[in-house]
XYZ file of C-alpha atoms in Angstrom:
604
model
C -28.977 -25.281 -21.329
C -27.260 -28.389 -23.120
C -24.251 -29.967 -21.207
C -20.709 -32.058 -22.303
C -21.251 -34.836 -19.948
C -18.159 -36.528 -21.466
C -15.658 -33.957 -20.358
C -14.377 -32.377 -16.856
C -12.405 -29.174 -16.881
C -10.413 -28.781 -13.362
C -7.326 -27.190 -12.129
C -5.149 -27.919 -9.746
C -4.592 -25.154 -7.291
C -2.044 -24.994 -3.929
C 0.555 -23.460 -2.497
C 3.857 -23.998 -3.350
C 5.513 -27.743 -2.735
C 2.278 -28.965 -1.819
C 2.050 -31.551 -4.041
C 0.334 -30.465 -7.166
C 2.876 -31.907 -9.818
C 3.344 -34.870 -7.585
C -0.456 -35.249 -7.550
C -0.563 -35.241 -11.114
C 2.181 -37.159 -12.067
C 0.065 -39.817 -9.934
C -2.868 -39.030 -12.029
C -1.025 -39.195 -15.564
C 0.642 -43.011 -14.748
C -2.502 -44.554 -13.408
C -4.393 -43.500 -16.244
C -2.648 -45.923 -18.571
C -2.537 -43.113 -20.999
C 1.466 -44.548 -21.030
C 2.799 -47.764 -22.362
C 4.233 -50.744 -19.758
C 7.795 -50.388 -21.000
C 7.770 -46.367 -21.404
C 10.091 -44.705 -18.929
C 8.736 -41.604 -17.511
C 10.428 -40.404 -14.596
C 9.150 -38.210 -12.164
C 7.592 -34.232 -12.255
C 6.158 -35.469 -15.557
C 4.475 -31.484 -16.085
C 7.459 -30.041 -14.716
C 9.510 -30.379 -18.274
C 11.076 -26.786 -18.382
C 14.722 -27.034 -17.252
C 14.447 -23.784 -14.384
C 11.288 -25.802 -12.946
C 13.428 -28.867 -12.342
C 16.477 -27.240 -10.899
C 14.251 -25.023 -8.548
C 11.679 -27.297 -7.632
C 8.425 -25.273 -8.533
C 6.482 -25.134 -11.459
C 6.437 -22.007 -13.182
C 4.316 -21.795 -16.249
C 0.827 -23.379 -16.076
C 0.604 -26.287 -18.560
C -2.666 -28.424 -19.751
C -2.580 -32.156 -20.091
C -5.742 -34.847 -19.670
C -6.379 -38.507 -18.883
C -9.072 -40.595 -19.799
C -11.001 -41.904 -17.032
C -14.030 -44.592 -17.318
C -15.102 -42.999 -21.369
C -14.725 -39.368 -19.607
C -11.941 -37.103 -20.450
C -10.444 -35.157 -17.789
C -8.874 -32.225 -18.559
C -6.473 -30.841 -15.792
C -4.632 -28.204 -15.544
C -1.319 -28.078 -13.337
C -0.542 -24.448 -11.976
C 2.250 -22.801 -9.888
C 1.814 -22.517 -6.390
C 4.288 -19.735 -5.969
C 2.873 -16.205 -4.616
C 5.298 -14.429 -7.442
C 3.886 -16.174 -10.428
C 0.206 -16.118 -9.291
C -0.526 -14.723 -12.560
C -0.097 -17.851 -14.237
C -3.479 -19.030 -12.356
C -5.425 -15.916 -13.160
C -4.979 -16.279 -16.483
C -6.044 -20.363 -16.661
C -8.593 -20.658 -14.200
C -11.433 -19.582 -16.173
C -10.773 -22.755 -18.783
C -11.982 -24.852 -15.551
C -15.399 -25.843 -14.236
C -14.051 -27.132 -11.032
C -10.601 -27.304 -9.155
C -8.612 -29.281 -6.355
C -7.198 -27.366 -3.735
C -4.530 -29.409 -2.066
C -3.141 -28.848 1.483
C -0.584 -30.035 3.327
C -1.218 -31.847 6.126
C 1.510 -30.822 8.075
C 1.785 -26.879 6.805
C -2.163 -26.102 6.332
C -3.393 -23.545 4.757
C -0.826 -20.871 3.660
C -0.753 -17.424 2.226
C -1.007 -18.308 -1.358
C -3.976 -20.818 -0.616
C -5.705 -18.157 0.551
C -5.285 -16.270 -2.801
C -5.884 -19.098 -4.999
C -9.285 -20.634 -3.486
C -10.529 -16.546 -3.101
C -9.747 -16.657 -7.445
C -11.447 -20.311 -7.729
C -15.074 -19.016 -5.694
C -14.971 -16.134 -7.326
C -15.233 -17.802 -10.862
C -17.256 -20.129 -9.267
C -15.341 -23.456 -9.683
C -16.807 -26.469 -7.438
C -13.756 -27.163 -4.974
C -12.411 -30.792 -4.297
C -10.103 -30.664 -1.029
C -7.198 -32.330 -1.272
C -5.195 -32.484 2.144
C -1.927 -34.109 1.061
C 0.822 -35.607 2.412
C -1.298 -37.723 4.901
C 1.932 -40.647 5.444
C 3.872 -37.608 7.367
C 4.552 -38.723 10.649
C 4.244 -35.245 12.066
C 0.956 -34.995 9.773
C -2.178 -32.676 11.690
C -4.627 -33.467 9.644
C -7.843 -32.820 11.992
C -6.053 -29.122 12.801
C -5.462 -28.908 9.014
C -8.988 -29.988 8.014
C -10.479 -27.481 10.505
C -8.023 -24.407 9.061
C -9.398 -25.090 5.809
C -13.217 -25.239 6.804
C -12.362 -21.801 8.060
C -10.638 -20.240 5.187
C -13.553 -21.381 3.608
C -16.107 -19.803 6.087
C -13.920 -16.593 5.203
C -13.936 -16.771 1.441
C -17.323 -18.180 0.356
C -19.768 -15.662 -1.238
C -22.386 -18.244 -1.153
C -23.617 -21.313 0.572
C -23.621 -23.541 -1.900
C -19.334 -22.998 -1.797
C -19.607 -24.457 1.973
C -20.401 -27.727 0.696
C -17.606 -29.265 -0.826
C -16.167 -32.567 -0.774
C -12.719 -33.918 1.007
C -10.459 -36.231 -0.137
C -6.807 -37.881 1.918
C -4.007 -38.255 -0.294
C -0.426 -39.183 -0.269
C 0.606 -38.007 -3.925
C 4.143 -39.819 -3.246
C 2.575 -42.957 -2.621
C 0.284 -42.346 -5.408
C -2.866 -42.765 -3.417
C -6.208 -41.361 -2.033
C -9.178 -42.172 0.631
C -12.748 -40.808 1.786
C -11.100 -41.020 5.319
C -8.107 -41.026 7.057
C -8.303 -44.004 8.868
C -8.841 -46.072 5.289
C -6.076 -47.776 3.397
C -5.152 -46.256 0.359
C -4.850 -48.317 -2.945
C -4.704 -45.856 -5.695
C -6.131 -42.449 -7.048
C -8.823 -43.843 -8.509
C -11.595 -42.453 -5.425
C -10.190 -38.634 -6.324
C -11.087 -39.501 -10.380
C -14.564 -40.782 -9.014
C -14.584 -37.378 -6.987
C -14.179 -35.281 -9.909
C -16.599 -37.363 -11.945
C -19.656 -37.200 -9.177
C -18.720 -33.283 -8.156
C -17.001 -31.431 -10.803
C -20.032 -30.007 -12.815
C -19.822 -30.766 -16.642
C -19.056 -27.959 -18.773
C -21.665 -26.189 -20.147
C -22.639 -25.750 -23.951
C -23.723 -22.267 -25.197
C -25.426 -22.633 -28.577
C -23.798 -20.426 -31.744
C -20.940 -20.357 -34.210
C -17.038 -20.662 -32.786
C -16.234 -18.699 -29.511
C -13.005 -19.155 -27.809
C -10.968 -17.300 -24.752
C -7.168 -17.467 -25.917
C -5.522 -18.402 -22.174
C -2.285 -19.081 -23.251
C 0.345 -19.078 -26.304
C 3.289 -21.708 -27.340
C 5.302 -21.531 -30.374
C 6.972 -23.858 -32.900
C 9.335 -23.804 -35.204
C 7.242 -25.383 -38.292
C 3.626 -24.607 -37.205
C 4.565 -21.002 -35.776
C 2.002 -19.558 -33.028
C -0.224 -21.664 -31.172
C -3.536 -20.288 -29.433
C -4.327 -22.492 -26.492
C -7.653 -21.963 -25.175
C -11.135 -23.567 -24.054
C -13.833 -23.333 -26.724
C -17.113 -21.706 -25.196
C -19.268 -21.680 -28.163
C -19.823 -24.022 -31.375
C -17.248 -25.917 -32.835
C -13.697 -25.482 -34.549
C -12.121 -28.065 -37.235
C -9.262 -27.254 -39.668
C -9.256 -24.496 -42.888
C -12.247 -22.479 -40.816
C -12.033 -18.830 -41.151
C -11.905 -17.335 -37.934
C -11.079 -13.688 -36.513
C -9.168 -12.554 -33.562
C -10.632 -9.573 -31.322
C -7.937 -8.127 -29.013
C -8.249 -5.717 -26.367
C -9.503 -2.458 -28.085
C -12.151 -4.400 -30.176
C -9.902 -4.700 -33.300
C -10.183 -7.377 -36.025
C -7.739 -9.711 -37.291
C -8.433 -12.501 -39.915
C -6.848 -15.750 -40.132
C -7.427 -19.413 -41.353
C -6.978 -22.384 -38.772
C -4.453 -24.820 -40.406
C -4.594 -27.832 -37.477
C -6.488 -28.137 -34.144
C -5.393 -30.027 -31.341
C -6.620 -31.356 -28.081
C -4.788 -33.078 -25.497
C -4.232 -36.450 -24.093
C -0.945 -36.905 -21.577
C 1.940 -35.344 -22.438
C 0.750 -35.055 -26.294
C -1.251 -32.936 -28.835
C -3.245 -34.946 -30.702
C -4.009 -33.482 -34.255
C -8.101 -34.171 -34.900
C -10.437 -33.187 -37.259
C -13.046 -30.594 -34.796
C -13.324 -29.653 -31.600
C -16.663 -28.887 -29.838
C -17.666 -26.562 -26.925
C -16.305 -27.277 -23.601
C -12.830 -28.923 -24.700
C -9.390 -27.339 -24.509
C -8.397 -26.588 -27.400
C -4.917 -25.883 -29.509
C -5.046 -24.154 -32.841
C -2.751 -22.880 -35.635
C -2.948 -20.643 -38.345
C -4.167 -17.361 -36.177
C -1.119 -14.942 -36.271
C -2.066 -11.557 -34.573
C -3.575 -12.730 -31.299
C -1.889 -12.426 -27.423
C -3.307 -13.953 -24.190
C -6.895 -12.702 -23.069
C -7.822 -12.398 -27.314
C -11.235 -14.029 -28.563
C -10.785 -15.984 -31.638
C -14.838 -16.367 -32.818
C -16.010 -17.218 -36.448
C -16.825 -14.273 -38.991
C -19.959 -14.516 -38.700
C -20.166 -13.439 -35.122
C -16.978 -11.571 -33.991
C -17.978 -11.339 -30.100
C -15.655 -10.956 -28.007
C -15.780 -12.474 -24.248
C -14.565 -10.889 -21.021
C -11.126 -10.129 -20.823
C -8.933 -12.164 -18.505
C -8.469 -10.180 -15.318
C -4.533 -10.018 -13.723
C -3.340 -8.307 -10.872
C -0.978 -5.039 -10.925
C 3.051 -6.092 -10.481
C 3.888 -4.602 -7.299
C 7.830 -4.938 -7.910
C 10.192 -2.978 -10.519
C 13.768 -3.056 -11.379
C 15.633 -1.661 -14.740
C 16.842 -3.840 -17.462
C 19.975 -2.463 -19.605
C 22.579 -2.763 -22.035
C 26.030 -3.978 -20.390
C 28.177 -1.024 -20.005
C 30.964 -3.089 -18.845
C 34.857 -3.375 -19.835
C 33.762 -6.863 -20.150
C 30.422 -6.114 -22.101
C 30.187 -8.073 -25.646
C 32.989 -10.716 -24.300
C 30.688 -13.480 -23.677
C 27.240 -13.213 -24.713
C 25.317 -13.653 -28.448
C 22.606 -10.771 -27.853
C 24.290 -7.219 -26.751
C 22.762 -4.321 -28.664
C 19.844 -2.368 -27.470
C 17.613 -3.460 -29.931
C 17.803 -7.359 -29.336
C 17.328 -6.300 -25.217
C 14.486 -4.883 -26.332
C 12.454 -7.278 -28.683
C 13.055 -9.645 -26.444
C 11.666 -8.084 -23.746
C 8.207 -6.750 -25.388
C 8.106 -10.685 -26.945
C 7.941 -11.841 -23.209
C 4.826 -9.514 -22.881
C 2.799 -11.561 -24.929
C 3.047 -15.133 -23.032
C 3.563 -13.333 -19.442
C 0.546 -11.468 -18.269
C 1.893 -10.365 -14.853
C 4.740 -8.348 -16.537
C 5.232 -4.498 -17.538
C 7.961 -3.001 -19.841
C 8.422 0.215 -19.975
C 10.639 2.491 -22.269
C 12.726 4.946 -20.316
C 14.274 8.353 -21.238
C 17.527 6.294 -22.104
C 17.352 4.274 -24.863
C 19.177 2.306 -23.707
C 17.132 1.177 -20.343
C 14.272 -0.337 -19.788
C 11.553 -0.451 -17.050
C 10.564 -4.101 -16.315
C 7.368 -4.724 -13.445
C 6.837 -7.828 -11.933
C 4.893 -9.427 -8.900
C 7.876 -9.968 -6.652
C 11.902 -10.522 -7.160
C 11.648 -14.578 -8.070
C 9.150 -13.649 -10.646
C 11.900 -11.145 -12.023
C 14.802 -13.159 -11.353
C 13.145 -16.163 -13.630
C 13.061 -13.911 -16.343
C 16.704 -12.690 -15.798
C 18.170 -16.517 -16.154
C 16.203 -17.493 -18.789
C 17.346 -14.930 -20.738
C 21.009 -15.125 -20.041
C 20.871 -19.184 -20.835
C 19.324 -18.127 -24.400
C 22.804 -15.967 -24.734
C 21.377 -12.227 -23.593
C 23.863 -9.987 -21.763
C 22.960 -6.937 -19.762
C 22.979 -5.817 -16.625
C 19.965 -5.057 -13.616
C 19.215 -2.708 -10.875
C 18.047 -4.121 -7.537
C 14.271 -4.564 -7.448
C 12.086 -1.729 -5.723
C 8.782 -1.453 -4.318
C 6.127 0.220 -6.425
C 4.915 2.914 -5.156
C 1.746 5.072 -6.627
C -0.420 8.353 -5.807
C -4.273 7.495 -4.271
C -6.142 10.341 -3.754
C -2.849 12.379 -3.294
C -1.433 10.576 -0.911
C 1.725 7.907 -1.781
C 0.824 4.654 -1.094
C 3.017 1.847 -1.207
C 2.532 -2.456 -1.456
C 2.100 -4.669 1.617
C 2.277 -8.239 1.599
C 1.323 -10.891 4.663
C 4.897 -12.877 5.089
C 4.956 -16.063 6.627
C 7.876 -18.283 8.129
C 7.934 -21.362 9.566
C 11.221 -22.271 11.459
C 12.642 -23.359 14.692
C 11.310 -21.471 18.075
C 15.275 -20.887 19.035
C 15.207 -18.082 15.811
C 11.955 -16.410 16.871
C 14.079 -13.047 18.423
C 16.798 -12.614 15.488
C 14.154 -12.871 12.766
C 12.192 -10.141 15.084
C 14.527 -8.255 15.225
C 15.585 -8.313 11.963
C 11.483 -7.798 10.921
C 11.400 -5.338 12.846
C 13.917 -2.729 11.272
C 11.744 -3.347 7.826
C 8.763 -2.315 9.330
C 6.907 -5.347 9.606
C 4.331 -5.925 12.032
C 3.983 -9.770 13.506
C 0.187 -10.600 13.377
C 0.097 -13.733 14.729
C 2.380 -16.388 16.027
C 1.993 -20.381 16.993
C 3.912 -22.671 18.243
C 3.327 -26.974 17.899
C 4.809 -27.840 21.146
C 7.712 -29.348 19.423
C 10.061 -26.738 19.031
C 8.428 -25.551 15.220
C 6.816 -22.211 15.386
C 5.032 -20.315 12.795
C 5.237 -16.764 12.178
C 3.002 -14.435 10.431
C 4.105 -10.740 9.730
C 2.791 -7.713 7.950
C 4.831 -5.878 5.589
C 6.123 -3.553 2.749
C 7.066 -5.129 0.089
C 10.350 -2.796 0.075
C 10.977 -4.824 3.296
C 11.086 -8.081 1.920
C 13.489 -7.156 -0.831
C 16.796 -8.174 -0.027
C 15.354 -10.201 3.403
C 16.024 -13.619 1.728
C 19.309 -14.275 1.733
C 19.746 -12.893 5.530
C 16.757 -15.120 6.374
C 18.894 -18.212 5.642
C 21.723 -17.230 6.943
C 19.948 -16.488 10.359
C 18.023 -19.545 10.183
C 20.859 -21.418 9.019
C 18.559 -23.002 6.302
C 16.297 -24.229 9.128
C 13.601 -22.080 7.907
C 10.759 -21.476 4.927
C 9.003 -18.058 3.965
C 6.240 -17.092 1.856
C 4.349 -14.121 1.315
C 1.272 -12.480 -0.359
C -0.032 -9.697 -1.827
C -2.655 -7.504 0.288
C -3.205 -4.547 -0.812
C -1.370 -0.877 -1.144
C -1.757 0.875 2.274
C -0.246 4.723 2.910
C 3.547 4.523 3.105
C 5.259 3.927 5.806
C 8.575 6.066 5.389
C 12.177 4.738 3.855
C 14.071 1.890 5.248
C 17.772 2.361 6.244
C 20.047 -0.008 4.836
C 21.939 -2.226 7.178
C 24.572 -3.758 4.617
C 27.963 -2.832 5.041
C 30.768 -1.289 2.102
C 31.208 -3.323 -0.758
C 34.926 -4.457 -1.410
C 35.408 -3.235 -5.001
C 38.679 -3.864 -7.876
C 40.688 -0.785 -8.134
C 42.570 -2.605 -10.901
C 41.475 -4.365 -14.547
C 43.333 -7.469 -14.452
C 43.293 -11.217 -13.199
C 43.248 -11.762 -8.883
C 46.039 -13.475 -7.475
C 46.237 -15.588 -4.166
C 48.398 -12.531 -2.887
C 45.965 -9.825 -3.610
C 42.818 -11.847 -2.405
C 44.548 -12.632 0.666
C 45.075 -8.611 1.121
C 41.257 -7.798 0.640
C 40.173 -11.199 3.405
C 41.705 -9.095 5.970
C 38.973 -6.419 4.901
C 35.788 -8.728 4.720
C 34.319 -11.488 2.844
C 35.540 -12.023 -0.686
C 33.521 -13.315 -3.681
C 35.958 -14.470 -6.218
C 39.088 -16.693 -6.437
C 42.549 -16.642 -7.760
C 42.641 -16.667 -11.508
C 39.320 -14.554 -11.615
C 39.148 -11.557 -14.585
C 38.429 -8.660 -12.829
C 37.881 -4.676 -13.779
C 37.542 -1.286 -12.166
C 34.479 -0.895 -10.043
C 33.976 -4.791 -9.872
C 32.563 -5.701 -6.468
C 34.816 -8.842 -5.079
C 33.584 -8.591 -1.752
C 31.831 -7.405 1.567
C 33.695 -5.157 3.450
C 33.649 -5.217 7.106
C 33.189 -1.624 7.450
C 30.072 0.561 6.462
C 32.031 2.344 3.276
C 33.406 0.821 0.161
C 36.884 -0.224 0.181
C 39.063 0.104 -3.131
C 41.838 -2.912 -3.372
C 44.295 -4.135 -5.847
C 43.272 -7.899 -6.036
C 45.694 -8.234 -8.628
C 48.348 -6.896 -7.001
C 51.462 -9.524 -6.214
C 53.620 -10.120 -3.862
C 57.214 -8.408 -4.547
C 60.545 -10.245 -5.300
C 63.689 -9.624 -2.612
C 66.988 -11.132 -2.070
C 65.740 -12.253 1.230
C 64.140 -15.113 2.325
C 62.748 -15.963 5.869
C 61.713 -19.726 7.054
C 58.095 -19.245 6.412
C 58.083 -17.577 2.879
C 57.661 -20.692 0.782
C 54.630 -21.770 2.623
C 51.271 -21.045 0.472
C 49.134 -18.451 1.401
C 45.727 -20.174 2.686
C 42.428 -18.407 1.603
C 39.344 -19.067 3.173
C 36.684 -19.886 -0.086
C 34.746 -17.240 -1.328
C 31.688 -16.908 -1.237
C 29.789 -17.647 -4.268
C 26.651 -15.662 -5.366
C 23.849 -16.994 -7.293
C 21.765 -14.833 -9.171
C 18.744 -14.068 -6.550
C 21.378 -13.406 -3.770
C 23.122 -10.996 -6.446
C 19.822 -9.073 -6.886
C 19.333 -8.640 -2.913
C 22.732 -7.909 -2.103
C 23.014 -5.278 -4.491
C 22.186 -1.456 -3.173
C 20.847 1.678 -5.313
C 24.484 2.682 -6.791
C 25.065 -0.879 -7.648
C 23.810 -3.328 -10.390
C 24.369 -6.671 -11.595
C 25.929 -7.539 -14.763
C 24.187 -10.915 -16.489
C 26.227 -12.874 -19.334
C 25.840 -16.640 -20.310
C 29.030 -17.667 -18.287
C 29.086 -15.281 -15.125
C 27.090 -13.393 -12.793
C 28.960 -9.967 -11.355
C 28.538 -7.381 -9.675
C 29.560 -3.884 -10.041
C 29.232 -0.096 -8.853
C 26.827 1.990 -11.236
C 29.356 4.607 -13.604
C 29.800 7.633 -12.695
C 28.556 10.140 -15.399
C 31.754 11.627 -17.267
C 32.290 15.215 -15.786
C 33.042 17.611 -18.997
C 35.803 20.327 -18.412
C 34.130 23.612 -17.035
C 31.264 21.446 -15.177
C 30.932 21.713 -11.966
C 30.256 18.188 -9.599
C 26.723 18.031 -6.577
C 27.890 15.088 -5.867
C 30.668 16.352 -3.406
């Protein structure tokens, strides 16, 4: 068996705000692959615009350094439980990973889930326990939680053995031990030199894995994907096997590889490197792309079921077409079958309206990214709030369960069990670092956690962080009663006034301000009572001939309450949806179906 001993393939692999992209930007500016004078910021990988504002990295992206004549290729993934996806679908480019850990946090749900893909592909692990400056950093407790989760996930021996490494990605450095001074990265490249097994070299004509897809506007599609087999250059005549063994035949116009932030156009690509091509038109993610001579295809890339669903639709509005570019049915739904072929984790589904649309995801964040990406490329429609998926096994309805786990301040332990409790979660475990920090660790529905956010912070007062998991479908556990009070909703189309808003305050919580367009059915607020309550926030004050001492003195309105587009999704109930447009979020109540003369109503 021949090897590429001037290559490494490794991904980088964590839970969320651990440090990956910080790691790597680290990685990228010591490597001199970047000129003295070059400005490059910070959350170098991190270059989509929803990444930056949230703070998470959301597609998996491929860049590599060169490191003492040895090109490291490294792949950056998300750490986030709802877009684990993206890591199923890249891991199998790499030989070897890094598994970073806080050193404060340890080892959290979606490490487990990560490391459990990584040994069972069997990647060489490098720990990386991060963060090591923290003044409240554990790092012998951490160290110890992490030999343990690997005691629990190993499948062989050999996976025991692994090496461990003391970083502080910020201060863009690393040591052998703790107690060492840190410098730079350069003992984590020497890591990944000495441990990270070269790939290996099968012999044969062109084999390649298509991992992921990109697109551009003078080259068209771009297959992204590590070359297993034989060798690729320019003008080659290659054929694309998809999932049901068909062939499609193409010729390669330019190949890639990377270096940095850039593709670098080259003349061939061997086995073992990462690879871009153009030129191959009729291929999606999981494909093989192998020369004519031997069409083989290789092992489909394996990704998890979505465990969350939620309708997509055409705005049925009297505001719909006002303010977005795509309206009709038919641009809602190219655009959502064109998502299907660069997002492996999601489902769309045709419905028995034509007009709606059955979209599957792995939790409401993964959904909700969708939702605003779309609406900043101009789509309008409108959503239904998110729902568990539920399915038959063996005749008997089953129903997703994920672990949840929150970290917060001991003084919210009995409001957030309390709360837990009436979604039918189960605490499992529970610690507590002496210092007023606890750690909480729940089993639950996944119907349970939908909608829990946006209470959690407000009971928490943002003094708190949850995460959850995936486990595993388990037999359900009956409905959940919702605790929400009545929605405030516009009985009039027109624009709110100070006078009118003022009116529905004394009701509940309002959501929009004076000078706000408004229509029938509109939700404008939470009502303070269980039912919905119909106002007139466009009502105004009426004119007399008499005026008292007090009646030029402006009406004071406490601020509304503004909604952003996850806390519209969980606030929403089953008769309610929200309406998505470039400029505004709203919400409304669903339309009642129009009752034809001689019909009779069920509805009461």
């Amino acid at each position: 068996m021949e090897y590429r001993h001037d290559i490494r393939n490794i991904a980088i692999i964590a839970h969320v705000d651990h440090g990956k992209t910080t790691l790597v930007d680290a990685m990228l500016k010591q490597s001199r692959i970047f000129r003295d004078n070059q400005t490059i910021g910070d959350l170098i990988m991190d270059s989509n615009t929803l990444e930056r504002e949230k703070g998470i990295t959301i597609m998996s992206k491929n860049t590599a350094v060169v490191y003492r004549d040895i090109k490291i290729n490294i792949i950056d993934t998300p750490g986030h439980a709802d877009f684990s996806g993206e890591v199923e679908r890249v891991i199998s480019m790499a030989d070897g990973c890094l598994l970073l850990v806080d050193s404060v946090d340890g080892p959290m749900p979606q490490t487990r889930f990560v490391l459990r893909h990584a040994l069972k592909y069997g990647l060489k692990p490098i720990v990386v326990i991060n963060k090591i400056d923290r003044k409240t950093s554990r790092i012998k407790e951490v160290l110890r939680f992490t030999q343990d989760l690997f005691l629990e996930l190993a499948t062989s021996p050999e996976q025991l053995d692994f090496p461990i490494l003391y970083a502080s990605a910020k201060e863009g450095t690393a040591v052998t031990d703790p107690g060492l001074t840190g410098r730079n990265i350069s003992p984590l490249f020497d890591c990944i030199l000495e441990n990270v097994p070269p790939p290996r070299i099968e012999s044969g004509p062109f084999q390649m894995l298509v991992s992921n897809l990109d697109y551009d506007s003078h080259k068209g599609k771009i297959a992204i994907g590590r070359v297993w087999r034989g060798k690729i250059c320019p003008h080659d005549q290659v054929v694309g096997v998809d999932a049901d063994g068909s062939l499609s035949y193409s010729e390669v116009n330019q190949v890639f590889t990377y270096l940095g932030l850039k593709r670098l156009e080259v003349s061939e690509v061997c086995a073992g490197d990462i690879v871009a091509i153009t030129g191959v038109r009729d291929v999606v993610i999981g494909d093989t792309i192998a020369s004519r001579e031997r069409p083989e295809a290789l092992p489909r890339i394996e990704i998890g079921e979505p465990t969350v669903e939620m309708t997509f639709s055409i705005n049925t509005s009297p505001f719909a077409g006002r303010e977005g570019r795509f309206v009709t049915t038919r641009q809602l739904r190219e655009r959502l079958y064109r998502e299907l072929s660069t997002n492996l984790s999601l489902r769309v589904q045709d419905t028995a309206n034509p007009d709606t649309f059955l979209i599957k995801g792995r939790g409401e964040l993964h959904l909700a990214i969708l939702i605003e990406t779309m609406r900043r490329e101009g789509y309008e429609f409108e959503v239904s709030k998110p729902e568990a998926i539920t399915k038959l096994v063996d005749g008997r309805l089953t129903e997703p369960v994920e672990a949840l786990t929150i970290d917060t301040r001991e003084g919210y332990i009995g409001i957030l069990t309390e709360m837990l409790s009436e979604r039918q979660a189960q605490m499992t475990n529970m610690h507590n670092d002496g210092s007023g920090n606890v750690r909480l660790e729940f089993r639950i529905p996944t119907k349970g956690i939908i909608g829990f956010r946006s209470g959690f912070l407000t009971a928490t007062r943002g003094e708190g962080i949850m995460n959850t998991v995936f486990l595993g479908y388990e037999p359900w556990h009956g409905d959940i009663v919702s605790s929400r009070n009545g929605a405030l909703v516009a009985a009039e189309e027109g624009t709110a006034v100070t006078y009118g808003i003022n009116n529905a305050q004394g009701r509940g919580i309002t959501f929009i301000e004076p000078g706000t367009p408004v229509y029938r059915g509109m939700i404008i607020g939470l009502s303070s009572r269980p039912k919905d309550i119909p106002i007139n926030v466009c009502k105004e004050k009426k004119k007399t001939n008499v005026r008292s001492s007090t009646s030029d003195i402006a009406i004071k309105l406490v601020p509304p309450v503004k909604m952003s587009l996850e806390q519209a999704i969980d606030f929403i109930t089953g008769d309610e949806l929200v309406e998505i447009t470039p400029k505004n979020i709203r919400m409304r109540k669903r339309p009642r179906p129009v009752q034809r003369r001689g019909e009779t109503s069920n509805t009461g």
